[in-house]
């Protein structure tokens, strides 16, 4: 069974014969550097119910893929007919043999069947290890506790699609990190998330990674939750710095625009010496409009400066949180 259910589990060795859904299908070899990751255990009392849920997830995915198979020829013809326009219009990536692969944007909130939203924080791929790692966050806007999720991953090439082994490194109600096999010829990874509730049994949330869109790294190492959060803080600081630089560049452009408008107004003032009363009235109206444009542009500059200050404060706060976390 290759589907998994994200849940907080007991790591007691006495329950080794009672393997949960994760453990049945996620033992990757030491080649992937995962042998030091704690095994995920599951209570035998609810195993039958959970296996049934996984079987329903399998059925849901098979039904979805069956529909896809029946329409493959039609859509291939349509894509061929419309060409690159359709690919870009649907935010898809073209890779290997002209096959269209989808790619879900990072930090894009995607609504799930239960009303909560899920987003990809990070999706990395190591060619040398032949594994990928996805970091996900669920925004529990419904404020319901105890939510559980079934997960699975498929890999697609230009020849076939198959399910691959995955391993939950960190799993909590609203945050988990999962590693998955990624063979050399993969073109798209499809990550399926399903709310573990019978009323949502036929509703899947799909997340995609195209090979030419995913972040390529030299090595993927399993970490603790704290390790991943520390990594995220460092990445967040870099993002804040990039935003600050973008705002500074924008302000430089806006300031130059203001100076150009002021210079133009000066020219208009000089030209009034040689104009008729009617022409002077028109010139003064132009100057007035230019002054309004200067005022609105200067407001944008001030707003950007305020945003820069906010980002600088966020950097300081994130740095403090990072230092506190590594000192524990």
Coordinates of C-alpha atoms in Angstrom, one line a residue:
X1 CA 0.0 0.0 0.0
X2 CA 1.6 3.3 -1.1
X3 CA -0.8 5.8 0.4
X4 CA -0.2 7.5 3.7
X5 CA -2.1 9.2 6.4
X6 CA -0.5 12.2 8.1
X7 CA -0.9 12.0 11.8
X8 CA 1.1 12.4 15.0
X9 CA 2.3 8.9 16.0
X10 CA 3.9 7.1 18.8
X11 CA 7.5 5.9 18.2
X12 CA 7.4 3.0 20.7
X13 CA 9.3 0.0 19.3
X14 CA 6.9 -2.4 21.0
X15 CA 4.4 -1.6 18.3
X16 CA 6.7 -2.7 15.5
X17 CA 4.3 -5.4 14.3
X18 CA 1.4 -2.8 14.1
X19 CA 2.7 -0.7 11.2
X20 CA 0.7 2.3 10.1
X21 CA 0.0 3.4 6.6
X22 CA 3.1 5.5 6.4
X23 CA 5.4 2.7 7.4
X24 CA 4.0 0.1 5.1
X25 CA 5.0 2.1 2.0
X26 CA 7.7 4.6 2.9
X27 CA 10.8 2.7 3.7
X28 CA 13.3 4.2 1.3
X29 CA 16.8 2.8 1.2
X30 CA 19.8 4.4 2.8
X31 CA 20.7 5.8 -0.6
X32 CA 18.1 8.5 0.1
X33 CA 19.7 9.3 3.5
X34 CA 16.5 8.6 5.4
X35 CA 17.5 5.6 7.5
X36 CA 17.8 7.9 10.6
X37 CA 14.2 9.2 10.3
X38 CA 11.9 7.9 13.1
X39 CA 9.4 5.3 11.9
X40 CA 5.8 6.2 12.0
X41 CA 3.5 3.9 14.0
X42 CA -0.2 3.6 14.1
X43 CA -2.8 2.3 16.6
X44 CA -4.1 -1.2 15.7
X45 CA -7.6 -0.4 17.0
X46 CA -8.4 2.0 14.0
X47 CA -6.2 0.3 11.4
X48 CA -9.2 -1.4 9.6
X49 CA -11.0 1.9 9.3
X50 CA -7.9 3.6 8.0
X51 CA -7.1 0.9 5.5
X52 CA -10.6 1.3 4.2
X53 CA -10.0 5.1 3.9
X54 CA -6.9 4.4 1.9
X55 CA -8.7 2.0 -0.4
X56 CA -11.2 4.7 -1.0
X57 CA -8.4 7.1 -1.8
X58 CA -7.0 4.6 -4.3
X59 CA -10.4 4.3 -5.9
X60 CA -10.8 8.1 -6.1
X61 CA -7.4 8.5 -7.8
X62 CA -8.2 5.6 -10.2
X63 CA -11.5 7.1 -11.1
X64 CA -9.8 10.5 -11.7
X65 CA -7.1 8.8 -13.8
X66 CA -9.7 6.8 -15.7
X67 CA -11.5 10.0 -16.8
X68 CA -8.1 11.4 -17.8
X69 CA -7.3 8.4 -19.9
X70 CA -10.6 8.6 -21.8
X71 CA -10.0 12.2 -22.8
X72 CA -6.2 12.0 -23.4
X73 CA -6.4 11.8 -27.2
X74 CA -8.9 14.7 -27.4
X75 CA -6.8 17.0 -25.2
X76 CA -3.6 16.1 -27.0
X77 CA -5.2 17.1 -30.3
X78 CA -6.5 20.3 -28.7
X79 CA -3.1 21.2 -27.3
X80 CA -1.4 20.4 -30.6
X81 CA -3.9 22.6 -32.4
X82 CA -3.6 25.6 -30.2
X83 CA 0.1 25.2 -29.6
X84 CA 2.1 27.3 -27.1
X85 CA -0.7 29.7 -26.4
X86 CA -2.7 27.1 -24.5
X87 CA 0.4 25.9 -22.6
X88 CA 1.2 29.4 -21.3
X89 CA -2.4 30.4 -20.8
X90 CA -2.9 27.4 -18.5
X91 CA 0.4 28.1 -16.6
X92 CA 1.9 24.8 -17.7
X93 CA 5.5 23.9 -18.5
X94 CA 6.7 22.3 -21.7
X95 CA 9.3 19.6 -21.1
X96 CA 10.6 16.4 -22.7
X97 CA 9.1 15.5 -26.1
X98 CA 6.6 18.4 -26.1
X99 CA 4.5 17.0 -23.2
X100 CA 2.7 19.6 -21.2
X101 CA 3.4 19.4 -17.4
X102 CA 1.6 21.4 -14.8
X103 CA 3.4 23.3 -12.0
X104 CA 1.7 24.7 -8.9
X105 CA 3.0 28.0 -7.7
X106 CA 4.7 28.3 -4.3
X107 CA 2.8 30.0 -1.6
X108 CA -0.4 29.8 -3.6
X109 CA -3.3 29.0 -1.3
X110 CA -5.4 26.2 -2.7
X111 CA -8.8 25.5 -1.3
X112 CA -9.4 21.9 0.0
X113 CA -12.7 20.0 0.2
X114 CA -13.1 20.9 4.0
X115 CA -12.7 24.6 3.4
X116 CA -9.1 24.9 4.6
X117 CA -6.4 26.0 2.3
X118 CA -3.1 24.3 1.5
X119 CA 0.1 25.8 0.1
X120 CA 3.5 24.6 -1.0
X121 CA 6.2 26.3 1.1
X122 CA 9.0 24.5 -0.8
X123 CA 9.5 21.7 -3.3
X124 CA 13.1 20.7 -3.9
X125 CA 14.7 18.0 -6.1
X126 CA 18.1 16.3 -5.8
X127 CA 19.1 14.6 -9.1
X128 CA 22.0 12.8 -7.5
X129 CA 19.8 11.3 -4.8
X130 CA 16.8 10.9 -7.1
X131 CA 14.4 12.2 -4.5
X132 CA 12.2 15.3 -4.1
X133 CA 11.0 16.9 -0.9
X134 CA 7.8 18.9 -0.5
X135 CA 7.1 21.2 2.5
X136 CA 3.4 21.9 3.0
X137 CA 1.4 24.1 5.2
X138 CA -2.4 23.9 5.9
X139 CA -4.2 27.1 6.9
X140 CA -6.9 25.8 9.3
X141 CA -9.4 28.6 8.6
X142 CA -12.3 26.3 9.8
X143 CA -10.6 26.1 13.2
X144 CA -11.4 22.4 13.4
X145 CA -9.0 20.3 15.4
X146 CA -7.9 16.7 14.9
X147 CA -7.9 16.8 11.1
X148 CA -6.2 14.0 9.3
X149 CA -5.1 13.6 5.7
X150 CA -4.4 10.8 3.2
X151 CA -1.5 11.5 0.8
X152 CA 0.0 9.9 -2.2
X153 CA 2.4 10.8 -5.0
X154 CA 2.6 9.9 -8.7
X155 CA 5.4 10.5 -11.2
X156 CA 4.8 11.1 -14.8
X157 CA 7.2 10.8 -17.7
X158 CA 6.5 11.2 -21.4
X159 CA 5.8 7.5 -21.6
X160 CA 4.0 6.5 -18.4
X161 CA 2.7 7.5 -15.0
X162 CA 3.2 5.5 -11.8
X163 CA 2.9 5.8 -8.1
X164 CA 6.1 6.2 -6.2
X165 CA 7.2 5.6 -2.6
X166 CA 7.0 8.5 -0.2
X167 CA 8.1 9.0 3.4
X168 CA 6.7 11.5 5.9
X169 CA 9.6 13.2 7.6
X170 CA 7.4 15.6 9.6
X171 CA 3.6 15.3 10.0
X172 CA 1.3 17.4 12.0
X173 CA -2.2 18.7 11.6
X174 CA -1.2 21.8 9.7
X175 CA 2.4 21.2 8.7
X176 CA 4.2 18.3 7.1
X177 CA 7.3 17.5 5.0
X178 CA 7.3 14.5 2.7
X179 CA 10.1 13.0 0.6
X180 CA 9.3 11.0 -2.6
X181 CA 11.2 9.0 -5.2
X182 CA 12.0 10.9 -8.4
X183 CA 13.5 8.7 -11.2
X184 CA 15.8 10.2 -13.8
X185 CA 13.2 10.5 -16.5
X186 CA 10.4 12.2 -14.5
X187 CA 8.7 15.2 -16.0
X188 CA 5.9 15.9 -13.5
X189 CA 5.3 15.0 -9.9
X190 CA 1.6 14.9 -8.8
X191 CA 1.0 15.1 -5.0
X192 CA -2.5 14.1 -3.9
X193 CA -4.0 15.2 -0.6
X194 CA -7.4 14.0 0.7
X195 CA -9.2 14.9 3.9
X196 CA -9.6 11.6 5.9
X197 CA -13.4 11.8 6.2
X198 CA -15.9 9.7 4.3
X199 CA -17.9 12.7 3.1
X200 CA -14.8 13.9 1.2
X201 CA -13.8 10.5 -0.1
X202 CA -14.1 11.4 -3.8
X203 CA -12.6 14.9 -3.5
X204 CA -8.8 15.2 -4.0
X205 CA -6.5 18.2 -3.9
X206 CA -3.8 17.9 -6.5
X207 CA -0.4 19.7 -6.4
X208 CA 2.0 19.6 -9.3
X209 CA 5.7 20.1 -9.8
X210 CA 7.2 20.3 -13.4
X211 CA 10.8 19.3 -13.6
X212 CA 11.9 22.6 -15.2
X213 CA 10.1 24.6 -12.5
X214 CA 11.1 22.7 -9.3
X215 CA 14.1 24.0 -7.2
X216 CA 17.2 21.8 -7.9
X217 CA 19.5 21.3 -4.9
X218 CA 22.7 19.3 -4.5
X219 CA 21.5 17.3 -1.5
X220 CA 18.3 16.7 0.5
X221 CA 18.8 15.9 4.2
X222 CA 16.0 14.8 6.5
X223 CA 15.7 17.2 9.4
X224 CA 13.6 17.6 12.5
X225 CA 10.6 20.0 12.5
X226 CA 12.8 22.6 14.3
X227 CA 15.5 22.2 11.6
X228 CA 12.9 22.8 8.8
X229 CA 11.5 25.8 10.6
X230 CA 15.0 27.3 11.1
X231 CA 15.7 26.8 7.4
X232 CA 12.4 28.6 6.6
X233 CA 13.4 31.5 8.8
X234 CA 16.7 31.9 6.9
X235 CA 14.8 31.7 3.5
X236 CA 12.3 34.2 4.8
X237 CA 15.0 36.7 5.7
X238 CA 16.4 36.4 2.2
X239 CA 12.9 37.0 0.8
X240 CA 12.5 40.1 2.9
X241 CA 15.8 41.4 1.7
X242 CA 14.8 40.9 -1.9
X243 CA 11.6 42.8 -1.3
X244 CA 13.5 45.7 0.2
X245 CA 15.8 45.8 -2.8
X246 CA 12.8 45.8 -5.2
X247 CA 11.2 48.6 -3.3
X248 CA 14.4 50.7 -3.3
X249 CA 14.8 50.2 -7.0
X250 CA 11.2 51.3 -7.5
X251 CA 11.7 54.4 -5.4
X252 CA 14.8 55.3 -7.4
X253 CA 12.7 55.2 -10.6
X254 CA 9.9 57.2 -9.0
X255 CA 12.2 59.8 -7.7
X256 CA 13.7 60.2 -11.1
X257 CA 10.2 60.6 -12.5
X258 CA 9.5 63.4 -10.0
X259 CA 12.6 65.2 -11.0
X260 CA 11.7 65.0 -14.6
X261 CA 8.2 66.4 -14.0
X262 CA 9.6 69.3 -11.9
X263 CA 12.1 70.0 -14.8
X264 CA 9.2 70.0 -17.2
X265 CA 7.2 72.4 -15.0
X266 CA 10.2 74.8 -14.9
X267 CA 10.2 74.8 -18.7
X268 CA 6.5 75.5 -18.8
X269 CA 6.9 78.4 -16.4
X270 CA 9.6 79.9 -18.7
X271 CA 7.4 79.4 -21.7
X272 CA 4.6 81.6 -20.2
X273 CA 6.7 84.7 -21.0
X274 CA 6.0 84.3 -24.7
X275 CA 2.4 83.1 -24.5
X276 CA -1.0 84.7 -24.9
X277 CA -3.4 84.8 -22.0
X278 CA -5.3 81.8 -23.4
X279 CA -2.0 79.8 -23.8
X280 CA -1.0 80.8 -20.3
X281 CA -4.2 79.4 -18.9
X282 CA -3.6 76.1 -20.7
X283 CA 0.0 76.0 -19.5
X284 CA -1.0 76.6 -15.9
X285 CA -3.6 73.8 -16.1
X286 CA -0.8 71.5 -17.4
X287 CA 1.5 72.5 -14.5
X288 CA -1.4 71.9 -12.0
X289 CA -1.9 68.4 -13.4
X290 CA 1.8 67.8 -13.2
X291 CA 1.9 68.9 -9.6
X292 CA -0.9 66.5 -8.8
X293 CA 1.2 63.7 -10.4
X294 CA 4.2 64.7 -8.4
X295 CA 2.1 64.6 -5.2
X296 CA 0.7 61.1 -6.0
X297 CA 4.2 59.8 -6.9
X298 CA 5.8 61.2 -3.7
X299 CA 3.0 59.4 -1.8
X300 CA 4.0 56.1 -3.5
X301 CA 7.6 56.8 -2.5
X302 CA 6.6 57.3 1.2
X303 CA 4.5 54.2 1.1
X304 CA 7.4 52.2 -0.2
X305 CA 9.7 53.7 2.5
X306 CA 7.2 52.6 5.1
X307 CA 7.1 49.1 3.7
X308 CA 10.9 49.0 3.7
X309 CA 10.9 49.9 7.4
X310 CA 8.3 47.1 8.1
X311 CA 10.5 44.6 6.2
X312 CA 13.6 45.7 8.2
X313 CA 11.6 45.2 11.4
X314 CA 10.5 41.7 10.2
X315 CA 14.1 40.8 9.5
X316 CA 15.2 41.8 13.0
X317 CA 12.3 39.8 14.5
X318 CA 13.0 36.8 12.4
X319 CA 16.7 37.0 13.2
X320 CA 15.9 37.1 16.9
X321 CA 13.6 34.0 16.5
X322 CA 16.3 32.2 14.6
X323 CA 19.0 32.9 17.2
X324 CA 16.6 31.8 20.0
X325 CA 15.8 28.5 18.2
X326 CA 19.4 27.5 17.6
X327 CA 20.4 28.3 21.2
X328 CA 17.8 25.9 22.6

